[in-house]
Structure formats: C-alpha cells, structure tokens
PDB file of C-alpha atoms in Angstrom:
ATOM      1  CA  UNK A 242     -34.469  17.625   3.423  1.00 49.00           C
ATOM      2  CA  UNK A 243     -32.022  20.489   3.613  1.00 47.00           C
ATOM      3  CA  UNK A 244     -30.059  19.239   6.483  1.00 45.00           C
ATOM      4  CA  UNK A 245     -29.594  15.672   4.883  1.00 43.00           C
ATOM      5  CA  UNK A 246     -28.486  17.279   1.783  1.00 40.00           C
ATOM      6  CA  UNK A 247     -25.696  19.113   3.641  1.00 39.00           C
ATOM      7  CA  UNK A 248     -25.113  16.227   5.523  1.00 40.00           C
ATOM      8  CA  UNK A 249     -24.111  14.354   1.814  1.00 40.00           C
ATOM      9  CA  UNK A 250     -22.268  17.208   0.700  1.00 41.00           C
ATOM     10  CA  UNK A 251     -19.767  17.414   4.048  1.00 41.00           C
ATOM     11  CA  UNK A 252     -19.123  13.103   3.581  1.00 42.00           C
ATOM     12  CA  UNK A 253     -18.559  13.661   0.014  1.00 44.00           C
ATOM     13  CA  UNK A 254     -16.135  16.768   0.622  1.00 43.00           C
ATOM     14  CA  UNK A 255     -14.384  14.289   2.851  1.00 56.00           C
ATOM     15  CA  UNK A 256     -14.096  11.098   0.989  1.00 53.00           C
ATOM     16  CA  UNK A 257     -13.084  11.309  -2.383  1.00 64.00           C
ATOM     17  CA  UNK A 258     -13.940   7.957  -4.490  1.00 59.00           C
ATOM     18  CA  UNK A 259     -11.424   8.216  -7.450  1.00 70.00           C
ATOM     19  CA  UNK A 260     -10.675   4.771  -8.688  1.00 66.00           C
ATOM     20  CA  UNK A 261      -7.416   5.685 -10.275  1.00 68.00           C
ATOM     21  CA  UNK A 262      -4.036   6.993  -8.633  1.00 62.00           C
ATOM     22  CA  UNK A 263      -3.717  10.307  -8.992  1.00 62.00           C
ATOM     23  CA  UNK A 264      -0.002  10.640 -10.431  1.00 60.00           C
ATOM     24  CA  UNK A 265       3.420   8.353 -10.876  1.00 63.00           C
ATOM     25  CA  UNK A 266       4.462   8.426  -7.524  1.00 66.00           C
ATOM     26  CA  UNK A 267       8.282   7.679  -8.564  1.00 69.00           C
ATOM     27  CA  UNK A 268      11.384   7.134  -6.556  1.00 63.00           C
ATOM     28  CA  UNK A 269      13.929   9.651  -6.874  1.00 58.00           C
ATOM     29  CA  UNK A 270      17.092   7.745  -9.415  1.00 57.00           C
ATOM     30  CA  UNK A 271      19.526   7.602  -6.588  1.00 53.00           C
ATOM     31  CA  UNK A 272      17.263   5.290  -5.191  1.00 52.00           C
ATOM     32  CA  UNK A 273      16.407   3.088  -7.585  1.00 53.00           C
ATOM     33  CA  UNK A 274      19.106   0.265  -6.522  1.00 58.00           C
ATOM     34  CA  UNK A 275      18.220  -3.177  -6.321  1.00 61.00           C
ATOM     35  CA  UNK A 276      18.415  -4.744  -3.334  1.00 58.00           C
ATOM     36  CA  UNK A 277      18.276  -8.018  -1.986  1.00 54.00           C
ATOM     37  CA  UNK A 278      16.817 -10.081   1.199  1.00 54.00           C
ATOM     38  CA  UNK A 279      19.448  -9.533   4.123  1.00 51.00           C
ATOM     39  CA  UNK A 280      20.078 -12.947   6.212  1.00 49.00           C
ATOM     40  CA  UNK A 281      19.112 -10.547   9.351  1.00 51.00           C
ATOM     41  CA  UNK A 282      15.780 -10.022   7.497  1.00 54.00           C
ATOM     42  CA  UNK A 283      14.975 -13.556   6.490  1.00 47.00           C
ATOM     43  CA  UNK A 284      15.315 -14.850   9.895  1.00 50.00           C
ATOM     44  CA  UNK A 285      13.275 -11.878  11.364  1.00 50.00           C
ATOM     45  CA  UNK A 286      10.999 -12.724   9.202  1.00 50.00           C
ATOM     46  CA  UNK A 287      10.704 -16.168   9.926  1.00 48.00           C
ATOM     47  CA  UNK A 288      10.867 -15.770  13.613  1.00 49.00           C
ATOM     48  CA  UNK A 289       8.115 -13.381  13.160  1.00 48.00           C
ATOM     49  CA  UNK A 290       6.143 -16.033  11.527  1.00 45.00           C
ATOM     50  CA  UNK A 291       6.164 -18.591  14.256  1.00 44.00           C
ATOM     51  CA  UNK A 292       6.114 -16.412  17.311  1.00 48.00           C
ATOM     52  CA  UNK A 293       3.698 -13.220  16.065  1.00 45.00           C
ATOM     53  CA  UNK A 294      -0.165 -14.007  14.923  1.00 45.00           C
ATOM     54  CA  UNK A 295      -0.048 -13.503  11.266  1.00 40.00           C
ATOM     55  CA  UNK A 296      -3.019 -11.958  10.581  1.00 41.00           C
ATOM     56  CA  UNK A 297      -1.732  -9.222  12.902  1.00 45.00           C
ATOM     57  CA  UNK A 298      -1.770  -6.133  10.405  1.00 57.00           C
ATOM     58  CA  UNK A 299       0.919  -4.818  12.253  1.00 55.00           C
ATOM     59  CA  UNK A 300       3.482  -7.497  11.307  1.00 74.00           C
ATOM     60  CA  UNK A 301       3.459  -7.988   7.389  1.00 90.00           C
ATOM     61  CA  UNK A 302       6.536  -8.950   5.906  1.00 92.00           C
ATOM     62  CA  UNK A 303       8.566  -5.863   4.742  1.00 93.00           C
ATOM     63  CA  UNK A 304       8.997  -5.601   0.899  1.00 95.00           C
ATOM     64  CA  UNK A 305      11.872  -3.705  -1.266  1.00 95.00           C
ATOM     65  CA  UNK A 306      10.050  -2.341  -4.568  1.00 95.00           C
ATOM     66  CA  UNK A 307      13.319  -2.551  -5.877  1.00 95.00           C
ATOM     67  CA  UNK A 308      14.045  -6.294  -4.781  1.00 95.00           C
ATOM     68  CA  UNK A 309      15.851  -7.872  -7.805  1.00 95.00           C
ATOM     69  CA  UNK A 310      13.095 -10.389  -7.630  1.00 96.00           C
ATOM     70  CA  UNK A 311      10.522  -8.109  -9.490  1.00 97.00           C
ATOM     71  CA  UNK A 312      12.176  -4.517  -9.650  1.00 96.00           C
ATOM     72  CA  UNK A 313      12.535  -4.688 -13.214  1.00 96.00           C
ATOM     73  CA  UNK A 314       9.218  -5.563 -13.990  1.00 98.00           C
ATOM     74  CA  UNK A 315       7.456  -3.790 -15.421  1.00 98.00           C
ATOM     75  CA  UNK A 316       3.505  -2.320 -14.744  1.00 97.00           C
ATOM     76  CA  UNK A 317       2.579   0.117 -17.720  1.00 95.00           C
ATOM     77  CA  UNK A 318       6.004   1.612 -19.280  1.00 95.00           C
ATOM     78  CA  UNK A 319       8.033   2.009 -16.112  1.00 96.00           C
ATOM     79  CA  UNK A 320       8.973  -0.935 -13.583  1.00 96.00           C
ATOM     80  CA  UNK A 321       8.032  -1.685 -10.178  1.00 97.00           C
ATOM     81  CA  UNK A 322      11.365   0.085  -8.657  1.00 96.00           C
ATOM     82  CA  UNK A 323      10.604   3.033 -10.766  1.00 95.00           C
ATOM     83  CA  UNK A 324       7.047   3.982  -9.679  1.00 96.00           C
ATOM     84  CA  UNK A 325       5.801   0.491  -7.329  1.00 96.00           C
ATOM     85  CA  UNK A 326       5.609   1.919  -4.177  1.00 97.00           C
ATOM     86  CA  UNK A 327       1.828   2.315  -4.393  1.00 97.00           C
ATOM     87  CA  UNK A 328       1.270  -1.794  -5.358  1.00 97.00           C
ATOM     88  CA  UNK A 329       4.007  -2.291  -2.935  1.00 97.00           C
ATOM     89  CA  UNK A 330       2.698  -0.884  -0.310  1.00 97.00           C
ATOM     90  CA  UNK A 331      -0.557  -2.749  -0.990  1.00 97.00           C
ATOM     91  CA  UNK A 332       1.026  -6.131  -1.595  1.00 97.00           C
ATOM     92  CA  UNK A 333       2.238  -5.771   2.138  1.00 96.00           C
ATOM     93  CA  UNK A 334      -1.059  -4.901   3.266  1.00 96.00           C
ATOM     94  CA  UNK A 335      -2.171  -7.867   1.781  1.00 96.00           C
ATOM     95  CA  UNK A 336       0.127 -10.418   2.527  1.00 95.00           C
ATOM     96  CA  UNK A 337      -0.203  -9.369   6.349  1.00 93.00           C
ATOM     97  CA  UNK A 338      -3.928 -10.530   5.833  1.00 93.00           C
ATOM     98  CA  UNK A 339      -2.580 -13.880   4.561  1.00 92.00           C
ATOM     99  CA  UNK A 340      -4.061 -13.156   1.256  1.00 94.00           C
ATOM    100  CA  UNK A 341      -2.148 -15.659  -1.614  1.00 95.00           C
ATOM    101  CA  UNK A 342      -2.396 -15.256  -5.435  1.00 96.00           C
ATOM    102  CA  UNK A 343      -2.098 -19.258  -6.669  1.00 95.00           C
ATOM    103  CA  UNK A 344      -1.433 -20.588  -3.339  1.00 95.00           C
ATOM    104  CA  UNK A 345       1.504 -18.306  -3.156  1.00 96.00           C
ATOM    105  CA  UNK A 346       1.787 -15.404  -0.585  1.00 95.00           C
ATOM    106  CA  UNK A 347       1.091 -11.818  -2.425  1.00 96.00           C
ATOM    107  CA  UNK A 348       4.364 -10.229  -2.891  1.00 97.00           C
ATOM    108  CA  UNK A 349       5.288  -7.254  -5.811  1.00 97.00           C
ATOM    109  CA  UNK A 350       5.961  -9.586  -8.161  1.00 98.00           C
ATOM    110  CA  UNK A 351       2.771 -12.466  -8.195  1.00 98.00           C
ATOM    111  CA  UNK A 352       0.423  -8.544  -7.166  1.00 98.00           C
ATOM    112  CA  UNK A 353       1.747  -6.753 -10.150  1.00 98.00           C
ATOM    113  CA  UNK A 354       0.962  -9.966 -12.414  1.00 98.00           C
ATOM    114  CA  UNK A 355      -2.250 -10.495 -11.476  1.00 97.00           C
ATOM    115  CA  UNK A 356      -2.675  -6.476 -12.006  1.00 97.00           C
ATOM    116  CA  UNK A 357      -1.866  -6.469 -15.532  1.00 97.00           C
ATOM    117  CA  UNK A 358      -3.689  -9.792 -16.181  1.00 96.00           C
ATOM    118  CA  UNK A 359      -7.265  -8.329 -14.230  1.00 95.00           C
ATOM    119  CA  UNK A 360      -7.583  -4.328 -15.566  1.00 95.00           C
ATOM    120  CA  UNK A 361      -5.446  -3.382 -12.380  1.00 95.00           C
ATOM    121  CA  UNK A 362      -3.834  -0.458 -13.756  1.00 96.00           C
ATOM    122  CA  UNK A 363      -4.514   2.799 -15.963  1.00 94.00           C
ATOM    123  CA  UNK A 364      -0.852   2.837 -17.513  1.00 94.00           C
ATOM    124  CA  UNK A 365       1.359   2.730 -14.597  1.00 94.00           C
ATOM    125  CA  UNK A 366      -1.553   4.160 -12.120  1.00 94.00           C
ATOM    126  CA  UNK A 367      -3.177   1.807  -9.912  1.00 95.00           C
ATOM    127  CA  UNK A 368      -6.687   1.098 -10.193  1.00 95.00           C
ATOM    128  CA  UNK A 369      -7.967   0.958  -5.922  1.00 94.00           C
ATOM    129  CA  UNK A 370     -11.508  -0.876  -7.415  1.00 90.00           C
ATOM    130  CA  UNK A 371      -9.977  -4.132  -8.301  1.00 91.00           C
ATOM    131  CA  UNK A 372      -9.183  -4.747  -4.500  1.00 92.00           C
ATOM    132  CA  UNK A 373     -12.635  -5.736  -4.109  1.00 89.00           C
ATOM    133  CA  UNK A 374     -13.062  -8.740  -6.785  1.00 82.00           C
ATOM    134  CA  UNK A 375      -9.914  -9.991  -6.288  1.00 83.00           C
ATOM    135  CA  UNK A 376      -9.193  -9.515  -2.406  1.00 93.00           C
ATOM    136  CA  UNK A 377     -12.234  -8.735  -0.746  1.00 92.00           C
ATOM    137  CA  UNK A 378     -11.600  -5.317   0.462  1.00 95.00           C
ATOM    138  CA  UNK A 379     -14.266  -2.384  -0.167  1.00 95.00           C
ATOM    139  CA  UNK A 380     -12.405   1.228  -1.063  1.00 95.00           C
ATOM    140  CA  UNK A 381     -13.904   3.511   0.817  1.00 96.00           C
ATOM    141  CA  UNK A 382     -11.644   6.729  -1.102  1.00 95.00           C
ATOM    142  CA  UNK A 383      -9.357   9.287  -0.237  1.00 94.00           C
ATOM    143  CA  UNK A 384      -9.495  11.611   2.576  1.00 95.00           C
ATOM    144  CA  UNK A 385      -6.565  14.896   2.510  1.00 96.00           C
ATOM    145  CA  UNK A 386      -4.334  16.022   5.299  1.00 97.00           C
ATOM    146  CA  UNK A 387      -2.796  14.093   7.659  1.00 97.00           C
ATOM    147  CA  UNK A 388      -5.388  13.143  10.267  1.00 97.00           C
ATOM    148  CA  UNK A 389      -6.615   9.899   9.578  1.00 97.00           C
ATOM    149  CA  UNK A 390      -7.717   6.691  11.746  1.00 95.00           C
ATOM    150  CA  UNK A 391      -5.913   3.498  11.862  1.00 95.00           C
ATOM    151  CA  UNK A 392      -8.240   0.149  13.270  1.00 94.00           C
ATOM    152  CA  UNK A 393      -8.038  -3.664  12.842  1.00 92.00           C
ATOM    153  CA  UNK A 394     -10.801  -3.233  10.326  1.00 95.00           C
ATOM    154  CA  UNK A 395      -9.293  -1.248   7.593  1.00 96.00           C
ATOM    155  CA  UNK A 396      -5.823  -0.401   5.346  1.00 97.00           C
ATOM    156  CA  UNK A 397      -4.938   2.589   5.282  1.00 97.00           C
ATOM    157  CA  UNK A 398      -2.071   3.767   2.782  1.00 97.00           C
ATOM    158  CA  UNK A 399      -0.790   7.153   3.041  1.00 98.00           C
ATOM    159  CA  UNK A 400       0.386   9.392   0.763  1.00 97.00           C
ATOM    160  CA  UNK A 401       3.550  11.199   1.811  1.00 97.00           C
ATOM    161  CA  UNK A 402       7.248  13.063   0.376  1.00 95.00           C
ATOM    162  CA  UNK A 403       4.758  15.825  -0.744  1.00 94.00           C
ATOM    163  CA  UNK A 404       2.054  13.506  -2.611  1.00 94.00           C
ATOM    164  CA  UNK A 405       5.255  11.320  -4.193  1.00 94.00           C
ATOM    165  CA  UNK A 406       5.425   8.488  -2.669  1.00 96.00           C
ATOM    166  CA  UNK A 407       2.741   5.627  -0.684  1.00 97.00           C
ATOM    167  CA  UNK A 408       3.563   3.602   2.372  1.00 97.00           C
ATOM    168  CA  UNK A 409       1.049   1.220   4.401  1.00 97.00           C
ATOM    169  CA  UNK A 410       0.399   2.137   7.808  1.00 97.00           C
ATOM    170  CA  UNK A 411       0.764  -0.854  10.701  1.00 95.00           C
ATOM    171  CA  UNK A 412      -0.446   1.324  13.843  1.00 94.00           C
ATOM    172  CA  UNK A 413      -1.025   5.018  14.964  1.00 95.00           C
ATOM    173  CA  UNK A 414       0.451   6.360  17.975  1.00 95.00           C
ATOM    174  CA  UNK A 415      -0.771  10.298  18.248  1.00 96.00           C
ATOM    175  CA  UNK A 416       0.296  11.692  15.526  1.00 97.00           C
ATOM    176  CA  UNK A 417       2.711   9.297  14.888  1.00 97.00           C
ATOM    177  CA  UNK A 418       2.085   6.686  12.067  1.00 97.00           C
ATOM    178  CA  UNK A 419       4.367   3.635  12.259  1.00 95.00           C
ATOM    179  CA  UNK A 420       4.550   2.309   8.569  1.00 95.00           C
ATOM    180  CA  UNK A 421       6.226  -0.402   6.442  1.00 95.00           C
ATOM    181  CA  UNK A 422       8.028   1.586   3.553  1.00 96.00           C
ATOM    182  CA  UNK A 423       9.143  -0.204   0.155  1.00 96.00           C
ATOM    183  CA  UNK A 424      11.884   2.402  -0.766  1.00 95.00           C
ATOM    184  CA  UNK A 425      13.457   4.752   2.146  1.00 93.00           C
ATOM    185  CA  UNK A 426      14.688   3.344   5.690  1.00 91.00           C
ATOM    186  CA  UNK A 427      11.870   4.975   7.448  1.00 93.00           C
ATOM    187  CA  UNK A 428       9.389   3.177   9.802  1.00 94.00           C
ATOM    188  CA  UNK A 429       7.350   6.409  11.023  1.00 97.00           C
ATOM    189  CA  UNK A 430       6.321   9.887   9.585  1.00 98.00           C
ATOM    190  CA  UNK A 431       4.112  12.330  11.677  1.00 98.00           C
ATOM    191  CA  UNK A 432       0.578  13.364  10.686  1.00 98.00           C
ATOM    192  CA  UNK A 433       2.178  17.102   9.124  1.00 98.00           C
ATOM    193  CA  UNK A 434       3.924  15.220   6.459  1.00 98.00           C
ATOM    194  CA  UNK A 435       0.947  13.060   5.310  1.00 98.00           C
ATOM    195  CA  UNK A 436      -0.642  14.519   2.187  1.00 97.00           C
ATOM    196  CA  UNK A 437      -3.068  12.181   2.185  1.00 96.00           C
ATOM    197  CA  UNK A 438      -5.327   9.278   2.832  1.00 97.00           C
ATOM    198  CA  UNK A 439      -6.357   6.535   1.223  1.00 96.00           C
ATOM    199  CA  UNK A 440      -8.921   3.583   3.093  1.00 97.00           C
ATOM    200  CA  UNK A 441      -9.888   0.397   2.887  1.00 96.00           C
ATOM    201  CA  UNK A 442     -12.613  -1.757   4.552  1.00 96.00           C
ATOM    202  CA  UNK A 443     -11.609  -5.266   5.103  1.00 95.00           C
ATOM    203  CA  UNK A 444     -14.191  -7.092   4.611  1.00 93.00           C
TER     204      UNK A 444
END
C-alpha cells in the first residue's frame, strides 16, 4: 500500500492538472503590430496543402496573433495581439488536426469566438478543459522544466520567454524543439529556455 501511495504522489508531483492559465502571458508593446498574410506565405501555405498530408502535426498553418483579421479582438479585457499567444498557439494545433468550427478551419478569430461563447476563458486566461467537449482532446496537465516528449499522439504547448509567452511544438530534435510561434520570428528554442509544459492527448 505504501509503495502505490508514493507511486501517486511522484505522478502527481509531475503532472499538474490546473484547468486555468496560470498568468497573462502578454507580448511586449513593441510587438504588438498588426500584420498581415505575406503573398510568400499564402502560396507556402497552399503548396503545403496539396503536396504535405494535412493531418501531419508538423505542418499547421502558421498564425500571427496580431493578424489584423482578429488582433483586435478581444478575449476578457485585452485582445488577442495583447495576450493570444496561448489560444493562438492552440488554434494552430488544431487546425493542423483539420479540426473546423462551422465548417470553417479553426483560426484565432472563429477559436476565440467559440471561447467566449462555451466558458473558454477565466477573464483573459484560458480554460485547457474545454478542449475536450469541443475538440476531442483529453488535458493531461502541466509538467515544469524543459524536458518534455513530443509524439503523433499528443500537443504539446510550451511555455517559454521566462513563463511569458506559449508556442506549439511541431517536432523534437534533442533538445531542440521546432515550434510554430504567433508573435516572434522564431521556429526553435532549446529545452533550457522552456519553463514549462503543457500536454494534450489526442484522442
């Protein structure tokens, strides 16, 4: 009895299970620009589609929280560009799984929508439970430091810029992550700047 109880005690010292983000993860001002869709980028992106399997989850389409599409919208009291990079990060995720909201491909703006409409957020902090209703994914928690597995299987989001901002993770290379970020021109950070974890089971 004692060794299973210590056995419960290491998982649960692992995997945390808070439904709610911990803080506003928000982007520095002199990055909150809006941006548009670059031609380059629309035809990569539609090459991509026709050439690359799309329910690879290393090929979703790459999304600006600040796009001038949905920047300004807002989630609680502060818009998408302002403190998105969490839902961003998870709209990507989910649109690389083909998931649609109304027929329509997730993207920041439909995601955020159907967030405020369906108890998604506390505030502006995003609540990881209402993946499972609405998009059949299980969270499984959050797991510190920067040693975490990527697989077909799973999402994994990590939290990096010292716990203030999220990305989505595509594929794991030692301890190399390659990610899709919604803010900053970065495709990879290394394992010693991940702060954290956070997982979930596709299901």
């Amino acid at each position: 009895m004692k060794t299973y109880i210590v056995l419960a005690l290491l998982v649960c010292s692992v995997f945390t299970l808070t439904d709610v983000q911990e803080v506003e993860a928000e982007l520095p001002t002199e990055f909150q620009v809006e941006t548009t869709e670059s031609a380059l980028q629309y035809y990569y992106d539609f090459l991509k589609g026709v050439f690359l399997d799309k329910s690879s989850l290393a090929y979703p389409p790459v999304y600006r929280q600040c796009d001038k599409r949905w920047g300004s919208d807002y989630m609680g009291d502060k818009t998408i560009c302002q403190v998105g990079c969490l839902m961003s990060s998870m709209s990507m995720a989910l649109a690389g799984l083909g998931r649609t909201i109304n027929g329509e491909t997730v993207n920041p703006g439909n995601f955020n929508q159907w967030l405020r409409e369906n108890d998604g957020y506390n505030g502006n902090l995003f609540r990881w439970s209402r993946m499972h209703a609405g998009f059949n994914l299980k969270y499984l928690g959050k797991k510190e430091g920067g040693d975490h597995d990527v697989d077909k299987d799973h999402l994994t989001i990590i939290n990096v810029h010292d716990g203030s901002h999220w990305v989505y993770v595509v594929s794991k290379s030692g301890s190399t992550y390659e990610v899709v970020d919604s803010a900053f021109p970065t495709s990879t950070y290394e394992s010693s700047e991940v702060v954290r974890a956070a997982t979930l089971q596709i299901l």
